[in-house]
PDB file of C-alpha atoms in Angstrom:
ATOM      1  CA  UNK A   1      55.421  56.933 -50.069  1.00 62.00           C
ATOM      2  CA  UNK A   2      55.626  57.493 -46.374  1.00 62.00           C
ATOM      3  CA  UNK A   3      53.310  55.725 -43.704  1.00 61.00           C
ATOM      4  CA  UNK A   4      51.373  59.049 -43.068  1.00 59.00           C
ATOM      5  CA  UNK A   5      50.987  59.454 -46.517  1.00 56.00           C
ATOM      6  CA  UNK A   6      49.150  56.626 -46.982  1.00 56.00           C
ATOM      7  CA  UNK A   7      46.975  57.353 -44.117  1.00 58.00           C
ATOM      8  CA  UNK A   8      46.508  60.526 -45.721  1.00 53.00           C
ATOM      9  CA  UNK A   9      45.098  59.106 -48.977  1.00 54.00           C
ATOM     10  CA  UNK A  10      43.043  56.317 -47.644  1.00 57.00           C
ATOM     11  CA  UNK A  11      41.311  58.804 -45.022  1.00 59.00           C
ATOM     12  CA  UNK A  12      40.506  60.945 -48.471  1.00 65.00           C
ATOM     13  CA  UNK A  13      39.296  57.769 -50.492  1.00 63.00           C
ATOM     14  CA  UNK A  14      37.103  56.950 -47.751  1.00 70.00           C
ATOM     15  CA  UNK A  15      35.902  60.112 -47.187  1.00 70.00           C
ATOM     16  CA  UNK A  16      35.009  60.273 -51.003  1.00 74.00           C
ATOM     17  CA  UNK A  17      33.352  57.231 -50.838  1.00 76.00           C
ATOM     18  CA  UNK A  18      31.437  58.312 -47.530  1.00 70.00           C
ATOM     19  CA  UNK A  19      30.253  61.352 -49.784  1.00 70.00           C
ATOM     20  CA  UNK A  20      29.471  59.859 -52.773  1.00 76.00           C
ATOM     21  CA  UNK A  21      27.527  57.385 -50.632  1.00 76.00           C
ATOM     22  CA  UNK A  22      25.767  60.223 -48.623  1.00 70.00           C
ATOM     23  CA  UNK A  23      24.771  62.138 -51.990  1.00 71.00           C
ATOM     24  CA  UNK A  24      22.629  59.028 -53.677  1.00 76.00           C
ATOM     25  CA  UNK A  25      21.077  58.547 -50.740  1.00 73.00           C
ATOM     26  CA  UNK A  26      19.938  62.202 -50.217  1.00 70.00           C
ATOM     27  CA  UNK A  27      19.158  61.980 -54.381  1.00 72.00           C
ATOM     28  CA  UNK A  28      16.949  58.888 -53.465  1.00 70.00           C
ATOM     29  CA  UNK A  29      15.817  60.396 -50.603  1.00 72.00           C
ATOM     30  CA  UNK A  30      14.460  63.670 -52.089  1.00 70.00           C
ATOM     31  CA  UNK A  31      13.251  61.537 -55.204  1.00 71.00           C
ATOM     32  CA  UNK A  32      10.492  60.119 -52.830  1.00 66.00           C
ATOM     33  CA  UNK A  33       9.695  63.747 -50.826  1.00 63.00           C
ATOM     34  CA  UNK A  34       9.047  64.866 -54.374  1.00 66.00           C
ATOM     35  CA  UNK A  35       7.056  61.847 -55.453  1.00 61.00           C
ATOM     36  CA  UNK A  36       4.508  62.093 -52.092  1.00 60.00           C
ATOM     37  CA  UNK A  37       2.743  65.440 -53.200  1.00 63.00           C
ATOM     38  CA  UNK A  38       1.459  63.696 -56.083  1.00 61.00           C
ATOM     39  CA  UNK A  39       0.187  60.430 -54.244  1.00 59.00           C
ATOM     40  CA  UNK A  40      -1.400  62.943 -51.855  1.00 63.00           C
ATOM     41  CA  UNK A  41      -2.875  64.768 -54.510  1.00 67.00           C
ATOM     42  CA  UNK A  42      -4.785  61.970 -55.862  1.00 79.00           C
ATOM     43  CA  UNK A  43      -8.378  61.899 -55.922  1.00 87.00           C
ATOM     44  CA  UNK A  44     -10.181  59.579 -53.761  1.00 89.00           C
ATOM     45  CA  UNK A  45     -11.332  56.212 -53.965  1.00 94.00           C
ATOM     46  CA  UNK A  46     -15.034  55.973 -54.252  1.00 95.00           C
ATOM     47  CA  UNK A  47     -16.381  52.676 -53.932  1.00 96.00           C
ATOM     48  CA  UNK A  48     -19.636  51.745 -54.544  1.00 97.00           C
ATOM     49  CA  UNK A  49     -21.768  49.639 -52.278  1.00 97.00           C
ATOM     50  CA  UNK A  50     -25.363  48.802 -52.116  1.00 97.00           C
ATOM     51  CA  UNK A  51     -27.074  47.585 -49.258  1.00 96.00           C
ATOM     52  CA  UNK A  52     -30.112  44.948 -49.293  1.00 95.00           C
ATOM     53  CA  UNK A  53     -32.254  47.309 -47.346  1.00 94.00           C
ATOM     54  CA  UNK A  54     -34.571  50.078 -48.676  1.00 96.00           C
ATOM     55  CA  UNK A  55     -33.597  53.421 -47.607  1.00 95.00           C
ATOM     56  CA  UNK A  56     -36.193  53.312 -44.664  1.00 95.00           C
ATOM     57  CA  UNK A  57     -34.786  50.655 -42.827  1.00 95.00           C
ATOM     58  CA  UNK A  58     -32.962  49.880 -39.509  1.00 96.00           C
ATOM     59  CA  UNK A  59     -30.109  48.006 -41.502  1.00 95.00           C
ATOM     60  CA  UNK A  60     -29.998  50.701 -44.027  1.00 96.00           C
ATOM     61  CA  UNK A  61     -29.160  53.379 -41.043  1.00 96.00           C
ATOM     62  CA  UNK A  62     -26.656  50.894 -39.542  1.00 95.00           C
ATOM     63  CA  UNK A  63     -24.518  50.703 -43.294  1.00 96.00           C
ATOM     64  CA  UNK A  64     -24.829  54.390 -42.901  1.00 97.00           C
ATOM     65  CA  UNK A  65     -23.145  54.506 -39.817  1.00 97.00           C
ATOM     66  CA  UNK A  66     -20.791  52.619 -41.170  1.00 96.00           C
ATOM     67  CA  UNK A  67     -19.987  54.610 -44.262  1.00 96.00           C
ATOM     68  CA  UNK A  68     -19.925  57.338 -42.309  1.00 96.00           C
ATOM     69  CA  UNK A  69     -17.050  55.909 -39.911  1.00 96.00           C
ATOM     70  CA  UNK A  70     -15.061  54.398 -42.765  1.00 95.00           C
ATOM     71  CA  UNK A  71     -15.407  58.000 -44.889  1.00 94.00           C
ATOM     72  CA  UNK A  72     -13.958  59.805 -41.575  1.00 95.00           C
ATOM     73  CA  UNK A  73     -11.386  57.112 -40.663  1.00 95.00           C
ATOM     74  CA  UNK A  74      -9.997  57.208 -44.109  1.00 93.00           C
ATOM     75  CA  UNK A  75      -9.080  61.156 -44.295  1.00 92.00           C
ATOM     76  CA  UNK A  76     -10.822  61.408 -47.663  1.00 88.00           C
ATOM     77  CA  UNK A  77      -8.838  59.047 -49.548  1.00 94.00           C
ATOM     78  CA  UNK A  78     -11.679  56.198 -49.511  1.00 94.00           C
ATOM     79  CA  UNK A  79     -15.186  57.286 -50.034  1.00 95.00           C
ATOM     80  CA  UNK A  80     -18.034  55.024 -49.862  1.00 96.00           C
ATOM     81  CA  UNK A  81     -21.142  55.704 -51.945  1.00 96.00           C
ATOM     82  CA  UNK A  82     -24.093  54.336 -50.117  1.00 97.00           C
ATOM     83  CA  UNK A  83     -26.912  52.731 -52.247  1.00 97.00           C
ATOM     84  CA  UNK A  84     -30.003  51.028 -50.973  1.00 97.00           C
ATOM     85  CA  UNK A  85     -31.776  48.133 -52.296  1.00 96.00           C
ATOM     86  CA  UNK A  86     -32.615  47.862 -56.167  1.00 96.00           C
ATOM     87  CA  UNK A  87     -30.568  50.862 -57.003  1.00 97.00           C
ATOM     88  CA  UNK A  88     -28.146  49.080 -59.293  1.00 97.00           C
ATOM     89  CA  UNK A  89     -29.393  45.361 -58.689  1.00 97.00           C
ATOM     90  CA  UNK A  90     -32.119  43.666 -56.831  1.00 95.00           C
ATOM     91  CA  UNK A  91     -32.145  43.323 -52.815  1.00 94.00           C
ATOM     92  CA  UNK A  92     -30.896  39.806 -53.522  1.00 93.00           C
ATOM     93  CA  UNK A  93     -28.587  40.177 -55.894  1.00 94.00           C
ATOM     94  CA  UNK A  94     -25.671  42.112 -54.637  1.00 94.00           C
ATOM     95  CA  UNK A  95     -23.419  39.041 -53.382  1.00 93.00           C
ATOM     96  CA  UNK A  96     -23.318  38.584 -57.521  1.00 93.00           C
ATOM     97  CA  UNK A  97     -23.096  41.914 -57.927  1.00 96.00           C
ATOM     98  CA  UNK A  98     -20.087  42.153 -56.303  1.00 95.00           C
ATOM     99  CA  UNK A  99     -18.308  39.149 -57.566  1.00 94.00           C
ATOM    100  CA  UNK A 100     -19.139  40.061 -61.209  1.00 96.00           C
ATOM    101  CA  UNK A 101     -17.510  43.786 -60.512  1.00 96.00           C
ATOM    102  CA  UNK A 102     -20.707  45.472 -61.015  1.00 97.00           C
ATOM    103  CA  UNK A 103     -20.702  47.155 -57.758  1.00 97.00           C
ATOM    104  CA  UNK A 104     -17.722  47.407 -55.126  1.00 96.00           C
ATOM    105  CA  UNK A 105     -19.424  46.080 -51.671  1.00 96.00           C
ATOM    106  CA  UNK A 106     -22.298  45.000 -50.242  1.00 96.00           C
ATOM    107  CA  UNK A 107     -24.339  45.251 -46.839  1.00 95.00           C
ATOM    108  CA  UNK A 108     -25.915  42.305 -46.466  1.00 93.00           C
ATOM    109  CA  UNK A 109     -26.211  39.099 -44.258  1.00 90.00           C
ATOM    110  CA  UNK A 110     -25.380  36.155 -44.902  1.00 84.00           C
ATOM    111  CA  UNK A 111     -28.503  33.919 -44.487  1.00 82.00           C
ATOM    112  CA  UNK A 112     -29.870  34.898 -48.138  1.00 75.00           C
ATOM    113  CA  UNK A 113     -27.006  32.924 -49.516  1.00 74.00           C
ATOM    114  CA  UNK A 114     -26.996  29.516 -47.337  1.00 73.00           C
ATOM    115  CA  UNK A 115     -26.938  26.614 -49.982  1.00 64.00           C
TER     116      UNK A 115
END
């Protein structure tokens, strides 16, 4: 086999390879641009929190700022559900609350649970 030949075959080996190569990727690739409708399509995250203010209250209008902020910052994939005091547990419950998994979050401060 001549010199150019040889040049001739490894050129079209590594060609193959480069194609082969090229066609997993785009396989992989368009794997995952088929996969993200689906994650898009997912319903939102709704989290529930509960404040320990009653509805009336200054604090209770500051948490819904916040929910409000969070709901538009997230693009509707997180939505908070807003609950005031003693809707699911008692004002000074909610730190327990939300370590037992009962509710999600809390808005509350700190100096009901110094020990």
């Amino acid at each position: 086999m001549s010199e150019t030949s040889k040049t001739v075959v490894a050129a079209t080996a590594a060609r193959r390879s480069f194609l082969r190569q090229a066609a997993i990727a785009g396989g992989v690739a368009a794997t995952g641009g088929i996969a993200a409708p689906a994650v898009l399509a997912q319903s939102p995250v709704v989290l529930k929190m509960q404040t320990s203010w009653p509805a009336s209250d200054i604090w209770m209008d500051f948490a819904r700022e916040y929910v409000t902020r969070v709901n538009a910052m997230s693009g509707g994939r997180l939505t908070i559900d807003l609950l005031p005091a003693g809707a699911v547990v008692g004002a000074f419950q909610v730190m327990d609350a939300v370590n037992d998994g009962i509710i999600d979050a809390a808005h509350t401060v700190p100096v009901y649970w110094y020990g």
